[in-house]
XYZ file of C-alpha atoms in Angstrom:
415
model
C 105.009 153.101 111.139
C 103.275 149.743 110.657
C 105.337 148.487 107.868
C 108.710 148.660 106.862
C 110.015 147.798 103.033
C 111.878 144.883 101.828
C 111.141 141.384 101.356
C 108.754 139.715 103.578
C 109.223 136.972 106.010
C 106.273 134.966 104.340
C 105.162 135.867 100.825
C 101.942 136.864 100.214
C 99.384 133.682 99.646
C 97.439 135.893 97.664
C 97.560 138.959 95.816
C 98.175 142.445 96.389
C 96.694 144.610 93.754
C 96.792 148.238 94.275
C 93.746 150.200 92.279
C 91.792 153.294 92.252
C 91.579 156.388 93.933
C 90.501 159.137 91.726
C 89.477 161.465 94.412
C 88.701 162.614 97.879
C 85.255 162.313 98.990
C 82.777 162.017 101.151
C 82.296 158.671 102.389
C 79.339 157.168 103.354
C 80.226 154.426 104.889
C 84.047 154.853 106.601
C 85.415 157.254 108.412
C 88.711 159.239 107.649
C 91.478 157.815 108.718
C 94.103 159.173 111.139
C 96.578 162.202 110.555
C 99.833 160.983 108.917
C 102.538 160.858 111.743
C 105.126 161.629 110.892
C 105.100 163.775 108.242
C 107.496 163.952 105.810
C 110.322 166.873 105.804
C 110.969 169.575 103.244
C 113.936 167.635 102.975
C 112.442 164.407 102.210
C 109.848 165.849 99.991
C 112.225 167.176 98.187
C 114.695 164.026 97.557
C 111.251 162.401 96.765
C 110.069 164.748 93.723
C 114.039 165.073 92.350
C 113.691 161.318 91.913
C 110.189 161.546 89.870
C 111.895 164.387 87.968
C 114.609 161.923 86.643
C 112.822 158.873 86.494
C 109.746 160.237 84.609
C 110.807 160.658 81.340
C 111.694 156.523 81.541
C 108.210 155.945 83.024
C 107.163 153.632 80.722
C 109.821 151.322 81.030
C 109.821 151.750 84.671
C 106.233 150.614 85.502
C 106.903 147.414 82.464
C 109.910 146.672 84.765
C 107.943 147.037 88.266
C 105.443 144.291 86.510
C 107.700 142.144 85.278
C 109.622 141.880 88.629
C 106.699 141.643 91.107
C 105.131 138.957 89.176
C 108.393 137.145 88.782
C 109.251 137.309 93.003
C 105.429 136.610 93.686
C 103.889 134.628 91.107
C 100.951 134.251 93.347
C 100.083 137.561 92.684
C 99.703 137.818 88.235
C 96.005 136.172 88.380
C 94.716 139.191 90.210
C 95.258 141.342 87.458
C 93.651 141.103 83.291
C 95.494 139.961 80.806
C 96.469 142.959 78.871
C 98.251 145.419 81.229
C 99.158 148.275 79.024
C 96.187 150.430 80.616
C 97.045 149.205 84.148
C 101.018 150.119 84.035
C 99.702 153.789 83.030
C 97.136 153.422 86.183
C 100.298 152.912 88.422
C 102.218 155.662 86.712
C 99.638 158.264 87.737
C 98.691 157.285 90.790
C 102.458 157.288 91.710
C 102.832 160.794 90.047
C 99.380 162.343 92.232
C 100.877 160.794 95.704
C 103.866 162.877 94.655
C 101.714 166.092 94.301
C 100.228 165.448 97.382
C 103.249 164.874 99.855
C 103.435 168.168 100.834
C 99.662 168.266 101.665
C 99.617 165.697 104.243
C 95.314 165.561 104.719
C 95.140 165.239 100.957
C 97.436 162.522 100.609
C 95.782 160.673 103.858
C 92.587 161.513 102.025
C 93.049 160.205 98.586
C 95.156 157.132 100.376
C 92.068 156.391 102.157
C 89.780 155.487 99.554
C 92.553 153.750 97.627
C 92.556 151.524 100.893
C 88.461 151.096 100.715
C 88.326 150.941 96.776
C 90.836 147.876 96.375
C 89.281 145.528 98.898
C 87.104 144.369 96.023
C 90.319 143.103 94.758
C 91.231 141.083 97.594
C 93.671 143.475 98.862
C 95.434 142.305 102.342
C 97.638 144.287 104.779
C 100.308 141.019 103.711
C 100.249 142.633 100.511
C 102.322 145.607 101.229
C 105.814 144.817 101.710
C 105.711 142.964 98.495
C 104.623 145.724 96.290
C 106.935 147.930 98.186
C 110.244 146.144 97.728
C 109.495 145.683 94.362
C 108.115 149.271 93.410
C 111.581 150.513 95.335
C 113.462 148.436 93.205
C 112.143 149.940 89.839
C 112.912 153.530 91.142
C 116.100 152.257 92.304
C 117.101 150.769 88.653
C 115.913 153.762 86.391
C 116.696 156.800 89.137
C 120.191 155.814 88.404
C 122.860 157.866 90.312
C 119.825 159.897 91.421
C 118.995 157.401 93.330
C 120.783 157.785 96.813
C 120.751 156.459 100.355
C 118.919 159.283 101.724
C 116.690 158.868 98.951
C 115.751 155.416 99.187
C 114.870 156.614 103.076
C 112.580 159.079 101.724
C 110.577 156.473 99.814
C 110.745 153.849 102.268
C 109.337 156.077 104.775
C 106.479 157.448 101.764
C 105.626 154.378 101.120
C 105.178 153.587 104.485
C 102.770 156.178 105.148
C 100.472 155.247 102.260
C 100.335 151.739 102.946
C 99.332 152.407 106.675
C 97.208 154.952 105.791
C 95.755 152.169 102.808
C 95.558 149.394 105.453
C 93.584 151.244 108.157
C 91.551 153.078 105.722
C 90.676 149.171 104.330
C 90.010 147.987 108.007
C 87.538 150.435 109.575
C 85.697 149.844 105.962
C 85.360 146.244 106.002
C 83.460 146.321 109.463
C 81.121 148.225 107.678
C 80.053 147.296 104.031
C 80.808 144.600 101.868
C 84.386 145.079 99.159
C 81.796 144.124 96.320
C 77.939 144.639 95.606
C 76.392 142.241 92.778
C 73.665 144.336 90.822
C 71.652 142.617 88.551
C 70.300 144.546 85.368
C 66.327 145.293 84.950
C 66.127 147.611 82.569
C 68.151 148.873 79.232
C 67.319 151.304 76.839
C 69.395 152.609 73.758
C 69.823 156.505 73.583
C 71.444 156.939 69.889
C 75.166 157.946 69.402
C 76.553 154.607 70.986
C 74.791 155.616 74.441
C 72.537 152.722 76.406
C 70.466 153.979 79.952
C 71.283 150.690 81.795
C 69.263 150.433 85.278
C 70.946 147.983 87.816
C 69.407 146.640 91.199
C 72.171 145.914 93.970
C 71.759 142.952 96.015
C 72.496 144.903 99.048
C 71.813 148.454 100.186
C 74.154 150.460 98.051
C 74.572 153.928 99.993
C 76.411 156.814 97.973
C 75.649 160.533 97.326
C 74.282 161.930 94.336
C 77.143 163.026 92.041
C 79.439 160.222 92.883
C 80.939 157.814 90.799
C 81.056 154.100 90.587
C 83.630 151.277 89.264
C 81.837 148.190 86.894
C 82.728 145.091 86.008
C 81.464 142.371 83.644
C 81.341 139.341 83.416
C 82.851 139.909 79.605
C 86.179 141.275 80.816
C 86.813 139.994 84.407
C 89.368 142.388 86.584
C 88.635 145.341 84.345
C 86.859 147.938 86.045
C 85.976 150.844 84.277
C 84.053 154.167 86.144
C 80.964 155.662 85.682
C 78.396 158.195 87.819
C 75.150 156.983 88.230
C 72.582 159.921 86.783
C 69.923 159.399 89.618
C 69.797 160.449 93.280
C 69.757 157.751 95.235
C 65.783 156.199 95.285
C 63.648 154.648 97.540
C 63.906 151.108 95.457
C 67.957 151.204 95.431
C 68.273 151.108 91.461
C 71.041 152.895 89.535
C 71.115 154.465 86.267
C 73.906 154.707 84.443
C 74.625 156.455 81.024
C 77.032 154.846 79.113
C 78.631 155.356 75.527
C 80.739 152.713 73.669
C 83.901 153.798 73.006
C 86.381 152.844 70.120
C 88.441 150.055 71.384
C 86.615 149.795 74.938
C 86.732 146.569 75.598
C 84.509 147.344 79.241
C 81.719 149.967 78.000
C 81.283 148.161 74.349
C 80.449 145.238 76.201
C 78.022 147.283 78.277
C 76.274 148.966 75.252
C 76.205 146.068 72.629
C 76.450 143.267 75.017
C 74.991 143.565 78.411
C 70.684 142.618 79.070
C 68.009 142.538 81.381
C 69.334 139.865 83.761
C 73.003 139.941 83.778
C 74.942 140.703 86.902
C 77.543 143.784 87.099
C 79.656 144.167 90.100
C 79.594 147.240 91.519
C 82.930 148.731 93.139
C 82.068 151.485 96.341
C 81.392 154.922 95.583
C 83.335 157.264 95.457
C 84.233 161.056 94.197
C 83.733 164.873 96.499
C 81.761 166.017 93.669
C 78.274 166.203 95.819
C 75.791 168.837 96.668
C 77.520 169.049 100.416
C 80.280 170.616 98.934
C 78.452 173.489 98.090
C 79.058 177.024 99.721
C 76.996 179.185 97.865
C 73.311 178.670 97.167
C 73.683 179.431 93.687
C 74.863 176.351 91.333
C 76.493 176.218 87.840
C 76.785 172.801 86.347
C 78.130 172.298 83.396
C 78.000 169.178 81.464
C 79.370 167.669 78.041
C 78.302 164.855 76.452
C 77.550 161.675 78.628
C 79.200 164.305 81.911
C 75.264 164.910 82.252
C 74.913 162.375 84.286
C 76.597 163.353 87.347
C 74.722 166.825 87.114
C 70.918 165.114 86.531
C 71.677 163.247 89.931
C 72.682 166.453 91.510
C 69.943 168.580 89.859
C 67.648 165.731 91.330
C 69.459 166.156 94.694
C 68.537 169.999 94.684
C 65.175 169.092 94.323
C 64.650 166.104 96.700
C 66.259 168.881 99.342
C 63.299 171.329 98.316
C 65.031 173.727 95.767
C 67.027 175.582 98.215
C 69.488 176.216 95.412
C 69.044 178.016 91.951
C 70.868 176.028 89.296
C 72.085 177.197 86.099
C 73.050 174.359 83.837
C 74.875 174.909 80.788
C 75.031 171.554 78.139
C 78.027 171.315 75.383
C 78.105 169.018 72.483
C 79.812 169.449 68.910
C 76.644 169.010 67.079
C 72.409 169.825 68.083
C 71.901 165.985 67.625
C 75.007 165.389 70.031
C 73.285 167.581 72.802
C 72.672 164.207 74.825
C 69.511 164.351 77.618
C 68.850 167.958 77.089
C 64.731 167.122 76.431
C 64.935 165.164 79.976
C 66.644 168.107 81.389
C 64.161 170.981 80.083
C 61.097 168.349 81.242
C 62.894 168.870 85.123
C 63.014 172.582 84.217
C 59.353 172.831 82.982
C 58.840 171.080 86.623
C 61.426 173.276 88.884
C 61.210 177.303 88.795
C 65.113 177.040 89.940
C 66.642 175.304 87.362
C 67.893 177.009 84.308
C 68.896 175.346 80.974
C 71.283 176.190 77.884
C 72.220 173.998 75.225
C 75.679 175.336 73.257
C 76.481 174.045 69.964
C 79.924 174.185 68.834
C 80.771 173.089 65.450
C 77.098 173.614 63.882
C 75.090 176.317 63.097
C 71.708 176.232 64.149
C 69.715 178.464 66.245
C 70.746 179.542 69.557
C 73.570 179.150 71.465
C 76.899 178.797 69.342
C 80.515 178.131 71.137
C 82.422 175.983 73.121
C 81.379 175.428 76.539
C 83.971 177.657 78.069
C 83.303 180.231 75.816
C 79.602 180.657 76.359
C 80.086 180.332 80.192
C 82.703 183.768 79.574
C 79.617 185.376 77.699
C 77.262 184.532 80.705
C 78.551 185.375 83.301
C 80.564 185.986 85.933
C 80.106 182.793 88.249
C 82.101 184.334 91.240
C 79.156 183.873 93.809
C 78.321 180.138 92.128
C 79.634 176.929 93.442
C 80.330 175.072 89.861
C 80.441 171.163 89.108
C 81.747 170.331 86.026
C 81.948 167.134 84.495
C 82.685 165.870 81.192
C 85.853 165.439 78.760
C 89.024 166.495 80.787
C 89.860 168.911 78.000
C 86.623 170.676 78.228
C 86.423 170.412 82.098
C 90.378 172.103 82.053
C 89.486 174.683 80.293
C 86.347 175.883 81.745
C 88.533 175.749 85.170
C 90.516 178.472 83.273
C 87.938 180.763 82.272
C 85.303 180.400 85.537
C 88.993 180.971 87.379
C 90.086 183.862 85.317
C 86.792 185.582 85.743
C 87.011 185.098 89.373
C 85.859 182.017 90.711
C 87.791 180.486 93.608
C 89.321 177.280 92.457
C 87.791 175.682 95.719
C 84.314 176.141 94.536
C 84.564 174.749 90.950
C 84.144 171.111 91.879
C 84.724 168.387 89.513
C 85.649 164.153 89.401
C 89.627 163.438 88.362
C 90.123 162.683 84.830
C 91.280 159.518 85.252
C 91.137 156.997 88.017
C 94.922 156.435 88.981
C 95.658 152.976 90.684
C 98.699 151.460 92.326
C 98.472 147.843 90.997
C 95.440 146.383 89.951
C 92.865 146.977 86.816
């Protein structure tokens, strides 16, 4: 292991944010880190999970304490974070819980942390920053675990954090040799689509390689250091442009800026592509795609990718909404279905009596199944994705054949 937890002899001169990882994905520009060795023992895993069960009810206070001591001990880190920290604290907690979930699955842990490391480059994260974060994280855990924090527990956490840090650092170093940390991109087209949705097309200033179905973090000039995730609604184009479908969320800062303030000529910042909801993950030739709201974006990109590859898959697409007026993008997809015989489309409305299919997407999927010989791609609100996954597995679809992005992007340290 490359690092030991403890106050570094030379405190970092630049902040060390840690942010997003949500997903394991086929990263197009960087190879996966080497396998984690040595793996944590069953006893160490049990100690880590036991301490988390004690801390979890106090998690909100613990994350406040973590950032307080991090900024107090290493004030040079503070400028890397947004002024408001509420969202950030939640991301830290989700990231920790997800890593704890993966501690007995070394392959998934390496993959997840590798994506974290590559994505954190956009914050200026350096290897020298990791000891500071580790020191403060263990101090916060120790404080809130109370008597459950023993010498053995501390040693297990030290080892686990060392593994995470090593994987992230290695992934970031490999990534740095191959591509930028951030891609400036100019807005070249913007169209309002109603219901608070805008279609925004950008042209990156440098080549931007991604796969249809992946997602991208965006930063705007109005809310520096606040990154939000959106999926391109198109497969890669020859001109390099990407189109995003953005819905203004009540109380949302970045989404509101993109929908109501962003204009042609503005420059956004793109983080690296992430996510493994891609066509290459499919085993079966038959695909079931399910989209709710602007969750249609990555599904549309995947359908474009099928067409680009010669239509070797048969695609059943279900679009869901509360009302007929909210069936977002249905006309566009119907035009695609007219062009491609392998694509069929059905719309389901759950809260309005209109001709056609009525019911929630999970109900409709159960009615039109079975789908156990399909690869499934789900995108939309988390409750819909969870319910649809449960319905499909109940009717025989293998879990590993159900593809969707994480519900929220976990972050270890920054916006």
